[in-house]
mmCIF file of C-alpha atoms in Angstrom:
data_model
loop_
_atom_site.group_PDB
_atom_site.id
_atom_site.type_symbol
_atom_site.label_atom_id
_atom_site.label_comp_id
_atom_site.label_asym_id
_atom_site.label_seq_id
_atom_site.Cartn_x
_atom_site.Cartn_y
_atom_site.Cartn_z
ATOM 1 C CA MET A 1 29.765 -3.851 8.401
ATOM 2 C CA ALA A 2 26.998 -2.872 10.621
ATOM 3 C CA TYR A 3 25.493 0.734 9.224
ATOM 4 C CA LYS A 4 23.766 3.101 12.632
ATOM 5 C CA GLY A 5 20.636 3.949 11.522
ATOM 6 C CA SER A 6 18.011 2.684 9.715
ATOM 7 C CA LYS A 7 18.689 4.102 5.612
ATOM 8 C CA GLY A 8 17.800 1.283 3.450
ATOM 9 C CA THR A 9 19.884 0.521 -0.117
ATOM 10 C CA ILE A 10 19.656 2.371 -3.264
ATOM 11 C CA GLU A 11 20.082 -0.557 -6.093
ATOM 12 C CA PHE A 12 20.616 -1.084 -9.245
ATOM 13 C CA PHE A 13 21.378 -4.669 -12.106
ATOM 14 C CA ASP A 14 22.088 -4.252 -15.797
ATOM 15 C CA ASP A 15 21.818 -7.354 -18.202
ATOM 16 C CA PHE A 16 22.057 -5.498 -21.079
ATOM 17 C CA HIS A 17 18.618 -6.639 -22.643
ATOM 18 C CA GLU A 18 17.777 -3.003 -22.917
ATOM 19 C CA ASN A 19 19.305 -1.271 -25.765
ATOM 20 C CA ASN A 20 20.578 1.560 -23.087
ATOM 21 C CA ILE A 21 24.296 2.668 -24.227
ATOM 22 C CA ALA A 22 25.169 5.890 -25.782
ATOM 23 C CA THR A 23 27.685 7.921 -26.200
ATOM 24 C CA THR A 24 25.838 10.839 -24.308
ATOM 25 C CA THR A 25 22.941 11.524 -21.219
ATOM 26 C CA ALA A 26 19.360 11.249 -23.075
ATOM 27 C CA ALA A 27 16.250 10.049 -22.452
ATOM 28 C CA GLY A 28 16.855 6.104 -21.276
ATOM 29 C CA VAL A 29 20.019 5.857 -21.738
ATOM 30 C CA ARG A 30 21.919 4.183 -19.139
ATOM 31 C CA TRP A 31 25.247 3.370 -19.699
ATOM 32 C CA LEU A 32 27.669 5.940 -21.779
ATOM 33 C CA ASN A 33 30.248 4.573 -23.866
ATOM 34 C CA SER A 34 34.167 5.700 -25.641
ATOM 35 C CA SER A 35 35.866 4.028 -27.777
ATOM 36 C CA ASP A 36 38.771 5.537 -30.065
ATOM 37 C CA ALA A 37 39.013 5.519 -33.618
ATOM 38 C CA GLY A 38 38.595 1.747 -35.382
ATOM 39 C CA ASN A 39 37.383 0.367 -32.663
ATOM 40 C CA THR A 40 33.818 -0.817 -32.127
ATOM 41 C CA ALA A 41 32.081 0.814 -28.794
ATOM 42 C CA PHE A 42 30.584 -1.149 -26.040
ATOM 43 C CA ALA A 43 27.077 -2.029 -27.589
ATOM 44 C CA VAL A 44 24.410 -4.394 -25.899
ATOM 45 C CA THR A 45 25.493 -7.817 -28.255
ATOM 46 C CA PRO A 46 23.869 -11.125 -28.366
ATOM 47 C CA ALA A 47 25.804 -14.104 -27.246
ATOM 48 C CA LEU A 48 25.092 -17.384 -25.807
ATOM 49 C CA LEU A 49 24.090 -16.730 -22.444
ATOM 50 C CA GLY A 50 21.903 -14.053 -23.561
ATOM 51 C CA MET A 51 22.946 -10.597 -24.126
ATOM 52 C CA VAL A 52 25.700 -8.837 -23.012
ATOM 53 C CA ALA A 53 27.842 -5.307 -23.247
ATOM 54 C CA GLN A 54 30.278 -5.750 -26.116
ATOM 55 C CA ALA A 55 33.510 -3.961 -27.922
ATOM 56 C CA ALA A 56 36.235 -4.496 -29.513
ATOM 57 C CA THR A 57 39.292 -2.847 -30.610
ATOM 58 C CA ASP A 58 41.376 -3.089 -33.912
ATOM 59 C CA ALA A 59 45.051 -3.843 -34.081
ATOM 60 C CA THR A 60 46.262 -0.763 -32.719
ATOM 61 C CA ASP A 61 48.513 -0.370 -30.373
ATOM 62 C CA ASP A 62 47.030 1.676 -27.271
ATOM 63 C CA ASP A 63 43.663 1.741 -28.757
ATOM 64 C CA MET A 64 40.931 2.113 -25.212
ATOM 65 C CA CYS A 65 37.191 1.110 -25.052
ATOM 66 C CA GLU A 66 35.406 2.432 -22.219
ATOM 67 C CA ILE A 67 31.841 1.908 -21.018
ATOM 68 C CA ALA A 68 30.594 3.598 -17.369
ATOM 69 C CA HIS A 69 27.229 4.445 -15.544
ATOM 70 C CA ALA A 70 26.143 7.795 -16.946
ATOM 71 C CA VAL A 71 25.189 9.037 -13.063
ATOM 72 C CA LEU A 72 28.064 10.239 -11.471
ATOM 73 C CA GLY A 73 26.383 10.237 -8.166
ATOM 74 C CA TRP A 74 27.792 7.459 -6.602
ATOM 75 C CA SER A 75 29.122 7.582 -3.065
ATOM 76 C CA GLY A 76 30.441 5.685 0.215
ATOM 77 C CA GLN A 77 29.538 8.396 2.586
ATOM 78 C CA ASN A 78 26.233 6.541 4.070
ATOM 79 C CA GLY A 79 27.508 3.480 4.759
ATOM 80 C CA GLN A 80 28.377 1.083 1.989
ATOM 81 C CA LEU A 81 28.809 1.271 -1.941
ATOM 82 C CA GLY A 82 29.134 -1.481 -4.062
ATOM 83 C CA MET A 83 29.406 -3.216 -7.625
ATOM 84 C CA GLU A 84 30.007 -6.472 -8.830
ATOM 85 C CA THR A 85 30.204 -7.413 -12.415
ATOM 86 C CA ARG A 86 31.039 -10.725 -14.973
ATOM 87 C CA VAL A 87 33.419 -9.848 -17.385
ATOM 88 C CA ARG A 88 35.915 -11.227 -19.895
ATOM 89 C CA VAL A 89 38.733 -10.816 -22.335
ATOM 90 C CA SER A 90 36.876 -13.059 -25.281
ATOM 91 C CA VAL A 91 39.003 -12.613 -28.443
ATOM 92 C CA GLY A 92 42.642 -11.317 -28.157
ATOM 93 C CA ALA A 93 45.462 -12.264 -26.394
ATOM 94 C CA ILE A 94 46.192 -12.152 -22.415
ATOM 95 C CA GLY A 95 50.128 -10.820 -22.482
ATOM 96 C CA SER A 96 49.061 -7.677 -24.666
ATOM 97 C CA ILE A 97 46.000 -6.014 -23.310
ATOM 98 C CA ALA A 98 45.121 -4.052 -19.932
ATOM 99 C CA PHE A 99 41.519 -3.725 -17.909
ATOM 100 C CA THR A 100 40.255 -2.013 -14.915
ATOM 101 C CA VAL A 101 36.756 -2.339 -13.272
ATOM 102 C CA GLY A 102 35.769 0.006 -10.578
ATOM 103 C CA PHE A 103 34.674 2.964 -9.233
ATOM 104 C CA ASN A 104 35.710 6.187 -11.235
ATOM 105 C CA ASP A 105 35.761 10.020 -11.128
ATOM 106 C CA ASP A 106 34.601 10.831 -14.667
ATOM 107 C CA ALA A 107 31.924 8.669 -16.826
ATOM 108 C CA LEU A 108 34.434 8.948 -19.811
ATOM 109 C CA GLU A 109 38.004 9.432 -20.034
ATOM 110 C CA ASP A 110 37.819 10.308 -23.649
ATOM 111 C CA SER A 111 41.668 9.919 -24.248
ATOM 112 C CA ASN A 112 43.930 6.998 -25.093
ATOM 113 C CA THR A 113 44.639 5.962 -21.389
ATOM 114 C CA LEU A 114 42.819 4.304 -18.588
ATOM 115 C CA PRO A 115 42.046 5.514 -15.021
ATOM 116 C CA VAL A 116 44.615 3.540 -13.892
ATOM 117 C CA GLU A 117 47.812 1.640 -15.568
ATOM 118 C CA LEU A 118 50.389 -0.844 -14.099
ATOM 119 C CA ALA A 119 53.737 -0.661 -16.205
ATOM 120 C CA THR A 120 56.785 -2.522 -15.010
ATOM 121 C CA ALA A 121 56.125 -2.019 -10.962
ATOM 122 C CA THR A 122 54.586 1.493 -11.279
ATOM 123 C CA PHE A 123 51.075 2.509 -11.435
ATOM 124 C CA THR A 124 50.064 5.175 -13.261
ATOM 125 C CA SER A 125 46.929 7.006 -12.338
ATOM 126 C CA ASN A 126 44.526 9.052 -14.849
ATOM 127 C CA ALA A 127 41.920 9.812 -12.823
ATOM 128 C CA ALA A 128 41.463 12.415 -9.517
ATOM 129 C CA SER A 129 40.120 9.346 -7.677
ATOM 130 C CA PHE A 130 39.294 5.991 -8.230
ATOM 131 C CA ALA A 131 39.005 2.177 -6.580
ATOM 132 C CA GLY A 132 39.093 -0.682 -8.172
ATOM 133 C CA VAL A 133 40.858 -3.571 -10.026
ATOM 134 C CA VAL A 134 43.941 -2.677 -12.680
ATOM 135 C CA PHE A 135 45.302 -5.923 -14.938
ATOM 136 C CA ASP A 136 48.189 -4.756 -16.942
ATOM 137 C CA ALA A 137 50.350 -6.973 -19.534
ATOM 138 C CA ASP A 138 52.812 -4.409 -18.994
ATOM 139 C CA ALA A 139 53.569 -5.075 -15.571
ATOM 140 C CA THR A 140 55.976 -7.152 -14.109
ATOM 141 C CA ASN A 141 53.901 -9.689 -12.872
ATOM 142 C CA GLN A 142 50.758 -10.476 -15.260
ATOM 143 C CA ASP A 143 48.435 -11.034 -11.997
ATOM 144 C CA PHE A 144 44.856 -8.821 -11.569
ATOM 145 C CA HIS A 145 45.975 -5.830 -8.687
ATOM 146 C CA VAL A 146 44.065 -3.411 -6.601
ATOM 147 C CA PHE A 147 44.554 0.579 -6.382
ATOM 148 C CA TRP A 148 42.701 3.251 -5.454
ATOM 149 C CA VAL A 149 43.558 7.115 -5.729
ATOM 150 C CA ASP A 150 42.483 10.225 -4.057
ATOM 151 C CA ASP A 151 42.286 13.399 -5.213
ATOM 152 C CA THR A 152 45.287 12.693 -8.134
ATOM 153 C CA VAL A 153 47.526 11.120 -4.696
ATOM 154 C CA ASN A 154 47.920 7.262 -5.809
ATOM 155 C CA SER A 155 47.839 4.540 -2.573
ATOM 156 C CA SER A 156 50.865 4.134 -1.305
ATOM 157 C CA GLU A 157 50.332 0.442 -0.112
ATOM 158 C CA ALA A 158 53.804 -1.922 -1.677
ATOM 159 C CA LEU A 159 52.862 -3.206 -4.883
ATOM 160 C CA ALA A 160 53.438 -6.366 -3.388
ATOM 161 C CA ASP A 161 50.593 -5.980 -1.176
ATOM 162 C CA LEU A 162 48.168 -4.861 -3.819
ATOM 163 C CA ARG A 163 48.930 -8.197 -6.173
ATOM 164 C CA MET A 164 46.730 -11.170 -6.226
ATOM 165 C CA THR A 165 49.013 -13.351 -6.167
ATOM 166 C CA ALA A 166 48.559 -16.067 -9.154
ATOM 167 C CA SER A 167 45.405 -14.436 -10.415
ATOM 168 C CA LEU A 168 46.884 -14.118 -14.159
ATOM 169 C CA PRO A 169 43.232 -13.942 -16.475
ATOM 170 C CA VAL A 170 42.514 -16.532 -19.308
ATOM 171 C CA ILE A 171 41.043 -16.124 -22.696
ATOM 172 C CA SER A 172 37.413 -16.931 -23.127
ATOM 173 C CA ARG A 173 37.368 -17.329 -19.116
ATOM 174 C CA TRP A 174 34.281 -15.350 -17.307
ATOM 175 C CA TYR A 175 35.755 -13.126 -13.998
ATOM 176 C CA VAL A 176 32.853 -11.825 -11.289
ATOM 177 C CA ILE A 177 35.192 -9.221 -9.819
ATOM 178 C CA SER A 178 33.651 -6.822 -6.986
ATOM 179 C CA VAL A 179 34.801 -3.427 -5.683
ATOM 180 C CA VAL A 180 32.834 -2.447 -1.986
ATOM 181 C CA LEU A 181 33.353 0.844 -0.395
ATOM 182 C CA ASP A 182 32.671 0.637 3.367
ATOM 183 C CA ASP A 183 32.039 4.747 5.503
ATOM 184 C CA ARG A 184 34.603 4.707 8.129
ATOM 185 C CA GLY A 185 33.349 8.140 9.581
ATOM 186 C CA THR A 186 34.134 11.608 9.027
ATOM 187 C CA GLY A 187 38.070 11.934 8.302
ATOM 188 C CA LEU A 188 38.731 8.528 6.971
ATOM 189 C CA GLY A 189 38.827 6.633 3.792
ATOM 190 C CA LEU A 190 36.492 4.135 2.298
ATOM 191 C CA ARG A 191 37.484 0.923 3.690
ATOM 192 C CA GLY A 192 37.555 -1.201 0.347
ATOM 193 C CA THR A 193 37.156 -5.227 -0.653
ATOM 194 C CA PHE A 194 38.494 -5.984 -3.498
ATOM 195 C CA THR A 195 37.406 -9.809 -4.861
ATOM 196 C CA VAL A 196 37.686 -11.476 -8.406
ATOM 197 C CA GLU A 197 36.669 -15.018 -8.776
ATOM 198 C CA ASP A 198 37.746 -17.368 -11.413
ATOM 199 C CA GLU A 199 34.241 -18.991 -12.695
ATOM 200 C CA ILE A 200 36.099 -22.286 -14.476
ATOM 201 C CA SER A 201 39.191 -22.601 -11.793
ATOM 202 C CA GLY A 202 36.889 -21.710 -8.309
ATOM 203 C CA LEU A 203 40.152 -19.673 -7.410
ATOM 204 C CA PHE A 204 39.093 -17.155 -5.340
ATOM 205 C CA SER A 205 41.018 -13.728 -4.627
ATOM 206 C CA GLN A 206 40.615 -10.986 -1.846
ATOM 207 C CA LYS A 207 42.204 -7.933 -1.262
ATOM 208 C CA VAL A 208 40.870 -5.566 2.237
ATOM 209 C CA PHE A 209 42.409 -2.206 2.793
ATOM 210 C CA ASN A 210 42.014 0.995 4.392
ATOM 211 C CA THR A 211 41.677 3.076 1.384
ATOM 212 C CA SER A 212 42.781 7.286 1.043
ATOM 213 C CA LEU A 213 39.561 7.143 -0.920
ATOM 214 C CA ASP A 214 37.286 9.900 0.285
ATOM 215 C CA ARG A 215 33.782 8.997 1.627
ATOM 216 C CA ASP A 216 31.999 11.864 0.034
ATOM 217 C CA ALA A 217 33.465 11.377 -3.381
ATOM 218 C CA LEU A 218 31.077 11.451 -6.642
ATOM 219 C CA LEU A 219 32.135 8.060 -8.750
ATOM 220 C CA THR A 220 30.763 6.014 -10.752
ATOM 221 C CA PRO A 221 31.386 2.272 -12.112
ATOM 222 C CA HIS A 222 33.740 2.235 -14.928
ATOM 223 C CA ILE A 223 34.930 -0.606 -17.319
ATOM 224 C CA ALA A 224 37.370 -0.274 -19.363
ATOM 225 C CA PHE A 225 40.415 -1.730 -21.317
ATOM 226 C CA GLU A 226 43.070 -1.243 -23.444
ATOM 227 C CA ASN A 227 45.742 -2.965 -25.833
ATOM 228 C CA ARG A 228 49.157 -3.362 -25.630
ATOM 229 C CA ALA A 229 50.410 -4.001 -28.053
ATOM 230 C CA GLY A 230 48.956 -4.535 -32.474
ATOM 231 C CA VAL A 231 46.785 -7.461 -31.562
ATOM 232 C CA ALA A 232 42.597 -6.909 -31.437
ATOM 233 C CA HIS A 233 40.428 -7.766 -28.718
ATOM 234 C CA THR A 234 37.248 -8.410 -27.796
ATOM 235 C CA PHE A 235 35.811 -7.521 -24.243
ATOM 236 C CA ASN A 236 32.210 -8.762 -22.879
ATOM 237 C CA VAL A 237 30.506 -7.807 -19.391
ATOM 238 C CA ASP A 238 27.735 -10.081 -18.608
ATOM 239 C CA TYR A 239 25.844 -8.107 -16.439
ATOM 240 C CA VAL A 240 26.399 -5.169 -13.248
ATOM 241 C CA LYS A 241 25.207 -4.347 -9.904
ATOM 242 C CA CYS A 242 25.737 -1.704 -8.187
ATOM 243 C CA TRP A 243 24.404 -0.540 -4.714
ATOM 244 C CA MET A 244 24.520 2.562 -2.269
ATOM 245 C CA SER A 245 23.238 3.377 1.061
ATOM 246 C CA ARG A 246 20.816 5.945 1.389
ATOM 247 C CA PRO A 247 21.212 8.469 3.863
ATOM 248 C CA SER A 248 19.453 8.407 6.918
ATOM 249 C CA PRO A 249 16.100 10.640 6.898
ATOM 250 C CA ILE A 250 15.850 14.693 7.536
ATOM 251 C CA THR A 251 13.056 15.244 10.418
#
């Protein structure tokens, strides 16, 4: 999408080689984390490829861990808002987990529910505003789906259109997920491009929609996962890259 005027871009990249994750905001904290009792919250952790942000649940149904950028100030009203991350479920079973990657209206949900969940064929949103990628083992079709909610009103798109067909994730396999939201002007929801790439198989799934998400909604990059049975899971985030167009200079 071509932008009007010369705005520039705010860019942010973190590959978790600094200890910058905490439960509350403070100097040097870039990421906030939260987890249910008995779990291991997201923390900088050594891995074969370098450092990752890693969290683990115990074997308790509905336990959740989440991580989000500490600033709730990302919006798409000045041109484009985007995030890209590389994630994997390294321990557990795909058939007993749900996770979301996207922009959320709360840094931390602080509850036993993800921002968005998909049970059988029905989405339930805990967030008031969200746009991103959802995987939920409770869904009839265990594939990645895209979803958005604006001012507590869920997307009205058909479930089949939101589904990334034949995209069931695999344990210990890395997935690059991106959410890009483009401004369409006053009174129009952001245009969303949602992409999931399986680095091993090369499978590339993408959905593009004119969403209902308000262009001026204040959001933050957010990643979370939740047990769907009494099975422990470990989840890794390799990096997060975010960008946002700057407003035109005021003269």
